[in-house]
Amino acid sequence: MECPECQSTHIRKNGKKKGKQNHICVDCGRQFIDHYSQLGYSNAFKRECLKMYVNGMGFRAIERVKGVHHTTVITWVKQVGALLPDAYEPEEMPQVGELDELQTFVGAKNKVWLWTAVDHFQPGILAWTIGDRSAETFKPLWAIVSLWRCFFYVTDGWKVYPIFVPDGDQIVSKTYMTRVEGENTRLRHYLARLHRKTLCYSKSVEMLEHSIRLLIHYLKFWDVPIPRPS
């Protein structure tokens, strides 16, 4: 028997771990088990856990049901979210765009807003951004949306929109914001951390962003990518 760290053969038994014989290397102090069981989870298992997450279950709920540690599921969400885009190319350039803001919380009840943009005539969120409710946060989203060159942009009455939307191109009306409000409602329905009254709050903006990317991808393709070790 050799130490997996230094390849020394000066090995001694050192008790048991979970019913398996544990060993220790006298030379380097590395502890190890002679025969490790196969480590890791199958792709099917990872996909199932991530689908549970984007269908309203929190990390600890998944842990209780599937027996996988919640931090492992968090890692998978981060690995996938880091690879997904913040915007998708529309199949056809929208003629009427809708813009809205969804309020949520991060950390100790710090308010943040998720700004979303959709095509009035097609399902799905095409672009989004997260931050405060200022023009500075909306600016990168408008950089994407302005390329659509819509005939009109339908918004609520928030004061930031007229700063960017050209005169005559903005329609301020909740009545015609059915698409974007419906998409925002879907986000709240599917993702536990966006529920209005929940304990599954986001502890960081980064984790919220990864979660949004994963959910929007799921709602677009009805599948989740397989996380790959970084």
PDB file of C-alpha atoms in Angstrom:
ATOM      1  CA  MET A   1       0.000   0.000   0.000  1.00  0.00           C
ATOM      2  CA  GLU A   2       1.243   3.469  -0.925  1.00  0.00           C
ATOM      3  CA  CYS A   3       0.344   6.903   0.363  1.00  0.00           C
ATOM      4  CA  PRO A   4      -1.604   8.806  -2.355  1.00  0.00           C
ATOM      5  CA  GLU A   5       0.238  11.989  -1.368  1.00  0.00           C
ATOM      6  CA  CYS A   6       3.928  11.012  -1.167  1.00  0.00           C
ATOM      7  CA  GLN A   7       3.863   7.377  -2.336  1.00  0.00           C
ATOM      8  CA  SER A   8       5.526   6.236   0.895  1.00  0.00           C
ATOM      9  CA  THR A   9       4.888   2.664   1.984  1.00  0.00           C
ATOM     10  CA  HIS A  10       5.322   3.496   5.678  1.00  0.00           C
ATOM     11  CA  ILE A  11       1.605   3.197   6.446  1.00  0.00           C
ATOM     12  CA  ARG A  12      -0.303   2.454   9.652  1.00  0.00           C
ATOM     13  CA  LYS A  13      -3.931   1.741  10.418  1.00  0.00           C
ATOM     14  CA  ASN A  14      -5.708   4.700  12.010  1.00  0.00           C
ATOM     15  CA  GLY A  15      -9.193   3.702  13.077  1.00  0.00           C
ATOM     16  CA  LYS A  16     -12.270   3.572  10.858  1.00  0.00           C
ATOM     17  CA  LYS A  17     -14.358   6.137   9.001  1.00  0.00           C
ATOM     18  CA  LYS A  18     -17.968   5.268   8.230  1.00  0.00           C
ATOM     19  CA  GLY A  19     -17.170   1.595   8.679  1.00  0.00           C
ATOM     20  CA  LYS A  20     -14.102   1.637   6.404  1.00  0.00           C
ATOM     21  CA  GLN A  21     -10.518   1.136   7.474  1.00  0.00           C
ATOM     22  CA  ASN A  22      -8.639   4.436   7.692  1.00  0.00           C
ATOM     23  CA  HIS A  23      -4.878   4.657   7.251  1.00  0.00           C
ATOM     24  CA  ILE A  24      -2.249   7.292   7.986  1.00  0.00           C
ATOM     25  CA  CYS A  25       1.083   7.899   6.303  1.00  0.00           C
ATOM     26  CA  VAL A  26       3.842   8.072   8.901  1.00  0.00           C
ATOM     27  CA  ASP A  27       6.031  10.187   6.608  1.00  0.00           C
ATOM     28  CA  CYS A  28       3.626  12.968   5.535  1.00  0.00           C
ATOM     29  CA  GLY A  29       0.643  12.488   7.860  1.00  0.00           C
ATOM     30  CA  ARG A  30      -1.886  12.059   5.055  1.00  0.00           C
ATOM     31  CA  GLN A  31      -4.965  10.048   6.082  1.00  0.00           C
ATOM     32  CA  PHE A  32      -6.760   7.959   3.512  1.00  0.00           C
ATOM     33  CA  ILE A  33      -9.004   4.954   2.941  1.00  0.00           C
ATOM     34  CA  ASP A  34      -7.621   1.984   1.057  1.00  0.00           C
ATOM     35  CA  HIS A  35     -10.582   1.676  -1.311  1.00  0.00           C
ATOM     36  CA  TYR A  36     -12.644   4.795  -1.886  1.00  0.00           C
ATOM     37  CA  SER A  37     -16.145   4.402  -3.196  1.00  0.00           C
ATOM     38  CA  GLN A  38     -16.793   6.126  -6.504  1.00  0.00           C
ATOM     39  CA  LEU A  39     -16.972   9.860  -5.899  1.00  0.00           C
ATOM     40  CA  GLY A  40     -19.278  12.341  -7.554  1.00  0.00           C
ATOM     41  CA  TYR A  41     -22.833  12.339  -8.877  1.00  0.00           C
ATOM     42  CA  SER A  42     -24.179  11.295 -12.229  1.00  0.00           C
ATOM     43  CA  ASN A  43     -25.245  13.866 -14.804  1.00  0.00           C
ATOM     44  CA  ALA A  44     -28.827  12.651 -14.459  1.00  0.00           C
ATOM     45  CA  PHE A  45     -28.719  13.270 -10.711  1.00  0.00           C
ATOM     46  CA  LYS A  46     -27.288  16.775 -11.166  1.00  0.00           C
ATOM     47  CA  ARG A  47     -29.924  17.601 -13.786  1.00  0.00           C
ATOM     48  CA  GLU A  48     -32.702  16.400 -11.505  1.00  0.00           C
ATOM     49  CA  CYS A  49     -31.472  18.549  -8.601  1.00  0.00           C
ATOM     50  CA  LEU A  50     -31.176  21.641 -10.780  1.00  0.00           C
ATOM     51  CA  LYS A  51     -34.647  21.078 -12.215  1.00  0.00           C
ATOM     52  CA  MET A  52     -35.995  20.856  -8.686  1.00  0.00           C
ATOM     53  CA  TYR A  53     -34.279  24.177  -7.947  1.00  0.00           C
ATOM     54  CA  VAL A  54     -35.791  26.008 -10.930  1.00  0.00           C
ATOM     55  CA  ASN A  55     -39.195  24.534 -10.075  1.00  0.00           C
ATOM     56  CA  GLY A  56     -39.473  26.263  -6.734  1.00  0.00           C
ATOM     57  CA  MET A  57     -37.471  24.174  -4.255  1.00  0.00           C
ATOM     58  CA  GLY A  58     -34.814  25.759  -2.052  1.00  0.00           C
ATOM     59  CA  PHE A  59     -31.347  24.292  -1.580  1.00  0.00           C
ATOM     60  CA  ARG A  60     -32.089  22.793   1.839  1.00  0.00           C
ATOM     61  CA  ALA A  61     -35.343  21.287   0.584  1.00  0.00           C
ATOM     62  CA  ILE A  62     -33.381  19.560  -2.194  1.00  0.00           C
ATOM     63  CA  GLU A  63     -30.897  18.381   0.428  1.00  0.00           C
ATOM     64  CA  ARG A  64     -33.712  16.834   2.480  1.00  0.00           C
ATOM     65  CA  VAL A  65     -35.271  15.075  -0.498  1.00  0.00           C
ATOM     66  CA  LYS A  66     -32.196  13.964  -2.461  1.00  0.00           C
ATOM     67  CA  GLY A  67     -29.619  13.562   0.301  1.00  0.00           C
ATOM     68  CA  VAL A  68     -27.049  15.784  -1.436  1.00  0.00           C
ATOM     69  CA  HIS A  69     -25.520  18.586   0.642  1.00  0.00           C
ATOM     70  CA  HIS A  70     -27.045  21.974  -0.142  1.00  0.00           C
ATOM     71  CA  THR A  71     -23.626  23.537  -0.741  1.00  0.00           C
ATOM     72  CA  THR A  72     -23.031  20.995  -3.507  1.00  0.00           C
ATOM     73  CA  VAL A  73     -26.205  22.124  -5.286  1.00  0.00           C
ATOM     74  CA  ILE A  74     -25.134  25.750  -4.809  1.00  0.00           C
ATOM     75  CA  THR A  75     -21.832  24.923  -6.497  1.00  0.00           C
ATOM     76  CA  TRP A  76     -23.654  23.365  -9.441  1.00  0.00           C
ATOM     77  CA  VAL A  77     -25.829  26.465  -9.859  1.00  0.00           C
ATOM     78  CA  LYS A  78     -22.725  28.667  -9.832  1.00  0.00           C
ATOM     79  CA  GLN A  79     -20.916  26.481 -12.367  1.00  0.00           C
ATOM     80  CA  VAL A  80     -23.845  26.575 -14.781  1.00  0.00           C
ATOM     81  CA  GLY A  81     -24.791  30.194 -14.169  1.00  0.00           C
ATOM     82  CA  ALA A  82     -21.262  31.392 -14.930  1.00  0.00           C
ATOM     83  CA  LEU A  83     -21.553  29.967 -18.455  1.00  0.00           C
ATOM     84  CA  LEU A  84     -25.023  31.240 -19.379  1.00  0.00           C
ATOM     85  CA  PRO A  85     -25.715  34.594 -21.120  1.00  0.00           C
ATOM     86  CA  ASP A  86     -27.565  37.621 -19.752  1.00  0.00           C
ATOM     87  CA  ALA A  87     -29.434  38.112 -23.033  1.00  0.00           C
ATOM     88  CA  TYR A  88     -30.719  36.039 -25.949  1.00  0.00           C
ATOM     89  CA  GLU A  89     -30.976  37.077 -29.566  1.00  0.00           C
ATOM     90  CA  PRO A  90     -34.643  37.416 -30.549  1.00  0.00           C
ATOM     91  CA  GLU A  91     -35.767  35.159 -33.379  1.00  0.00           C
ATOM     92  CA  GLU A  92     -37.278  38.247 -34.975  1.00  0.00           C
ATOM     93  CA  MET A  93     -36.579  41.829 -34.017  1.00  0.00           C
ATOM     94  CA  PRO A  94     -39.367  42.954 -31.663  1.00  0.00           C
ATOM     95  CA  GLN A  95     -41.666  45.646 -32.960  1.00  0.00           C
ATOM     96  CA  VAL A  96     -42.995  46.498 -29.513  1.00  0.00           C
ATOM     97  CA  GLY A  97     -40.814  46.061 -26.437  1.00  0.00           C
ATOM     98  CA  GLU A  98     -41.947  45.896 -22.829  1.00  0.00           C
ATOM     99  CA  LEU A  99     -39.798  46.916 -19.863  1.00  0.00           C
ATOM    100  CA  ASP A 100     -40.406  46.443 -16.175  1.00  0.00           C
ATOM    101  CA  GLU A 101     -38.715  46.118 -12.766  1.00  0.00           C
ATOM    102  CA  LEU A 102     -39.172  43.339 -10.214  1.00  0.00           C
ATOM    103  CA  GLN A 103     -38.214  44.015  -6.610  1.00  0.00           C
ATOM    104  CA  THR A 104     -36.512  41.421  -4.435  1.00  0.00           C
ATOM    105  CA  PHE A 105     -34.031  41.277  -1.559  1.00  0.00           C
ATOM    106  CA  VAL A 106     -30.379  40.345  -1.063  1.00  0.00           C
ATOM    107  CA  GLY A 107     -28.605  39.808   2.236  1.00  0.00           C
ATOM    108  CA  ALA A 108     -30.136  41.533   5.256  1.00  0.00           C
ATOM    109  CA  LYS A 109     -33.269  42.681   3.399  1.00  0.00           C
ATOM    110  CA  ASN A 110     -31.388  44.992   1.040  1.00  0.00           C
ATOM    111  CA  LYS A 111     -33.661  45.911  -1.854  1.00  0.00           C
ATOM    112  CA  VAL A 112     -32.529  45.148  -5.390  1.00  0.00           C
ATOM    113  CA  TRP A 113     -34.425  45.309  -8.669  1.00  0.00           C
ATOM    114  CA  LEU A 114     -34.440  42.886 -11.542  1.00  0.00           C
ATOM    115  CA  TRP A 115     -35.081  44.825 -14.762  1.00  0.00           C
ATOM    116  CA  THR A 116     -36.509  42.701 -17.588  1.00  0.00           C
ATOM    117  CA  ALA A 117     -37.149  43.273 -21.278  1.00  0.00           C
ATOM    118  CA  VAL A 118     -39.465  41.245 -23.505  1.00  0.00           C
ATOM    119  CA  ASP A 119     -41.053  41.223 -26.937  1.00  0.00           C
ATOM    120  CA  HIS A 120     -44.722  42.177 -26.615  1.00  0.00           C
ATOM    121  CA  PHE A 121     -45.704  39.489 -29.147  1.00  0.00           C
ATOM    122  CA  GLN A 122     -43.373  36.628 -28.157  1.00  0.00           C
ATOM    123  CA  PRO A 123     -42.921  34.709 -24.873  1.00  0.00           C
ATOM    124  CA  GLY A 124     -39.685  34.722 -22.905  1.00  0.00           C
ATOM    125  CA  ILE A 125     -37.357  37.239 -21.302  1.00  0.00           C
ATOM    126  CA  LEU A 126     -34.792  38.440 -23.827  1.00  0.00           C
ATOM    127  CA  ALA A 127     -32.574  40.592 -21.608  1.00  0.00           C
ATOM    128  CA  TRP A 128     -32.262  41.604 -17.971  1.00  0.00           C
ATOM    129  CA  THR A 129     -30.058  43.306 -15.424  1.00  0.00           C
ATOM    130  CA  ILE A 130     -29.874  43.514 -11.625  1.00  0.00           C
ATOM    131  CA  GLY A 131     -29.086  46.466  -9.391  1.00  0.00           C
ATOM    132  CA  ASP A 132     -30.787  49.451  -7.859  1.00  0.00           C
ATOM    133  CA  ARG A 133     -33.584  51.412  -9.520  1.00  0.00           C
ATOM    134  CA  SER A 134     -31.293  54.025 -11.027  1.00  0.00           C
ATOM    135  CA  ALA A 135     -30.498  55.044 -14.583  1.00  0.00           C
ATOM    136  CA  GLU A 136     -26.998  53.634 -14.137  1.00  0.00           C
ATOM    137  CA  THR A 137     -28.428  50.139 -13.629  1.00  0.00           C
ATOM    138  CA  PHE A 138     -30.839  50.442 -16.557  1.00  0.00           C
ATOM    139  CA  LYS A 139     -28.189  51.775 -18.945  1.00  0.00           C
ATOM    140  CA  PRO A 140     -26.598  48.423 -19.963  1.00  0.00           C
ATOM    141  CA  LEU A 141     -30.042  46.902 -20.475  1.00  0.00           C
ATOM    142  CA  TRP A 142     -31.057  49.783 -22.715  1.00  0.00           C
ATOM    143  CA  ALA A 143     -27.844  49.297 -24.711  1.00  0.00           C
ATOM    144  CA  ILE A 144     -29.246  45.895 -25.709  1.00  0.00           C
ATOM    145  CA  VAL A 145     -32.902  46.866 -26.064  1.00  0.00           C
ATOM    146  CA  SER A 146     -32.198  49.973 -28.155  1.00  0.00           C
ATOM    147  CA  LEU A 147     -30.752  47.715 -30.873  1.00  0.00           C
ATOM    148  CA  TRP A 148     -34.228  46.285 -31.400  1.00  0.00           C
ATOM    149  CA  ARG A 149     -35.360  49.664 -32.794  1.00  0.00           C
ATOM    150  CA  CYS A 150     -38.948  49.036 -31.730  1.00  0.00           C
ATOM    151  CA  PHE A 151     -41.816  51.207 -32.870  1.00  0.00           C
ATOM    152  CA  PHE A 152     -42.849  51.569 -29.222  1.00  0.00           C
ATOM    153  CA  TYR A 153     -41.598  50.664 -25.756  1.00  0.00           C
ATOM    154  CA  VAL A 154     -44.263  49.993 -23.145  1.00  0.00           C
ATOM    155  CA  THR A 155     -43.274  50.814 -19.548  1.00  0.00           C
ATOM    156  CA  ASP A 156     -44.699  51.885 -16.234  1.00  0.00           C
ATOM    157  CA  GLY A 157     -44.317  55.452 -15.039  1.00  0.00           C
ATOM    158  CA  TRP A 158     -40.868  55.112 -13.492  1.00  0.00           C
ATOM    159  CA  LYS A 159     -38.820  58.266 -14.087  1.00  0.00           C
ATOM    160  CA  VAL A 160     -35.765  56.486 -15.523  1.00  0.00           C
ATOM    161  CA  TYR A 161     -37.383  55.355 -18.784  1.00  0.00           C
ATOM    162  CA  PRO A 162     -37.884  58.797 -20.400  1.00  0.00           C
ATOM    163  CA  ILE A 163     -34.151  59.451 -19.964  1.00  0.00           C
ATOM    164  CA  PHE A 164     -33.409  56.738 -22.522  1.00  0.00           C
ATOM    165  CA  VAL A 165     -36.529  56.093 -24.596  1.00  0.00           C
ATOM    166  CA  PRO A 166     -36.819  58.652 -27.439  1.00  0.00           C
ATOM    167  CA  ASP A 167     -39.678  61.121 -27.321  1.00  0.00           C
ATOM    168  CA  GLY A 168     -42.808  59.658 -28.879  1.00  0.00           C
ATOM    169  CA  ASP A 169     -41.583  56.049 -28.595  1.00  0.00           C
ATOM    170  CA  GLN A 170     -42.707  55.407 -25.012  1.00  0.00           C
ATOM    171  CA  ILE A 171     -46.161  54.212 -23.990  1.00  0.00           C
ATOM    172  CA  VAL A 172     -46.783  54.468 -20.268  1.00  0.00           C
ATOM    173  CA  SER A 173     -49.523  51.960 -19.550  1.00  0.00           C
ATOM    174  CA  LYS A 174     -49.857  49.022 -17.173  1.00  0.00           C
ATOM    175  CA  THR A 175     -52.708  47.791 -19.369  1.00  0.00           C
ATOM    176  CA  TYR A 176     -50.342  46.878 -22.218  1.00  0.00           C
ATOM    177  CA  MET A 177     -47.602  45.385 -20.021  1.00  0.00           C
ATOM    178  CA  THR A 178     -49.244  41.980 -19.819  1.00  0.00           C
ATOM    179  CA  ARG A 179     -46.298  40.141 -21.395  1.00  0.00           C
ATOM    180  CA  VAL A 180     -43.526  41.449 -19.167  1.00  0.00           C
ATOM    181  CA  GLU A 181     -45.617  41.251 -16.008  1.00  0.00           C
ATOM    182  CA  GLY A 182     -46.558  37.692 -16.897  1.00  0.00           C
ATOM    183  CA  GLU A 183     -42.907  36.777 -17.376  1.00  0.00           C
ATOM    184  CA  ASN A 184     -41.987  38.390 -14.056  1.00  0.00           C
ATOM    185  CA  THR A 185     -44.769  36.455 -12.372  1.00  0.00           C
ATOM    186  CA  ARG A 186     -43.349  33.253 -13.822  1.00  0.00           C
ATOM    187  CA  LEU A 187     -39.953  34.102 -12.346  1.00  0.00           C
ATOM    188  CA  ARG A 188     -41.520  34.535  -8.921  1.00  0.00           C
ATOM    189  CA  HIS A 189     -43.481  31.312  -9.327  1.00  0.00           C
ATOM    190  CA  TYR A 190     -40.545  29.119 -10.364  1.00  0.00           C
ATOM    191  CA  LEU A 191     -37.663  30.452  -8.252  1.00  0.00           C
ATOM    192  CA  ALA A 192     -37.998  30.135  -4.477  1.00  0.00           C
ATOM    193  CA  ARG A 193     -35.761  33.127  -3.734  1.00  0.00           C
ATOM    194  CA  LEU A 194     -38.091  35.414  -5.710  1.00  0.00           C
ATOM    195  CA  HIS A 195     -41.248  34.421  -3.840  1.00  0.00           C
ATOM    196  CA  ARG A 196     -42.814  37.410  -2.097  1.00  0.00           C
ATOM    197  CA  LYS A 197     -42.708  35.815   1.361  1.00  0.00           C
ATOM    198  CA  THR A 198     -39.875  33.311   1.609  1.00  0.00           C
ATOM    199  CA  LEU A 199     -36.933  32.226   3.735  1.00  0.00           C
ATOM    200  CA  CYS A 200     -34.991  31.315   0.574  1.00  0.00           C
ATOM    201  CA  TYR A 201     -33.499  34.759   0.123  1.00  0.00           C
ATOM    202  CA  SER A 202     -30.312  35.527  -1.810  1.00  0.00           C
ATOM    203  CA  LYS A 203     -27.236  36.196   0.270  1.00  0.00           C
ATOM    204  CA  SER A 204     -25.369  37.784  -2.642  1.00  0.00           C
ATOM    205  CA  VAL A 205     -26.181  39.491  -5.917  1.00  0.00           C
ATOM    206  CA  GLU A 206     -23.830  37.058  -7.661  1.00  0.00           C
ATOM    207  CA  MET A 207     -25.888  34.051  -6.527  1.00  0.00           C
ATOM    208  CA  LEU A 208     -29.098  35.781  -7.573  1.00  0.00           C
ATOM    209  CA  GLU A 209     -27.623  36.439 -11.026  1.00  0.00           C
ATOM    210  CA  HIS A 210     -26.583  32.798 -11.463  1.00  0.00           C
ATOM    211  CA  SER A 211     -30.070  31.705 -10.417  1.00  0.00           C
ATOM    212  CA  ILE A 212     -31.778  34.078 -12.855  1.00  0.00           C
ATOM    213  CA  ARG A 213     -29.579  32.917 -15.746  1.00  0.00           C
ATOM    214  CA  LEU A 214     -30.374  29.284 -14.990  1.00  0.00           C
ATOM    215  CA  LEU A 215     -34.113  29.887 -14.654  1.00  0.00           C
ATOM    216  CA  ILE A 216     -34.413  31.948 -17.850  1.00  0.00           C
ATOM    217  CA  HIS A 217     -32.496  29.245 -19.712  1.00  0.00           C
ATOM    218  CA  TYR A 218     -34.841  26.609 -18.288  1.00  0.00           C
ATOM    219  CA  LEU A 219     -37.979  28.549 -19.226  1.00  0.00           C
ATOM    220  CA  LYS A 220     -36.629  29.009 -22.754  1.00  0.00           C
ATOM    221  CA  PHE A 221     -35.436  25.441 -23.437  1.00  0.00           C
ATOM    222  CA  TRP A 222     -37.224  23.448 -20.674  1.00  0.00           C
ATOM    223  CA  ASP A 223     -33.948  21.840 -19.719  1.00  0.00           C
ATOM    224  CA  VAL A 224     -30.884  22.680 -17.634  1.00  0.00           C
ATOM    225  CA  PRO A 225     -27.201  22.410 -18.595  1.00  0.00           C
ATOM    226  CA  ILE A 226     -25.019  19.867 -16.842  1.00  0.00           C
ATOM    227  CA  PRO A 227     -22.579  21.525 -14.424  1.00  0.00           C
ATOM    228  CA  ARG A 228     -18.941  20.823 -15.142  1.00  0.00           C
ATOM    229  CA  PRO A 229     -16.200  21.078 -12.506  1.00  0.00           C
ATOM    230  CA  SER A 230     -14.328  24.381 -12.787  1.00  0.00           C
TER     231      SER A 230
END
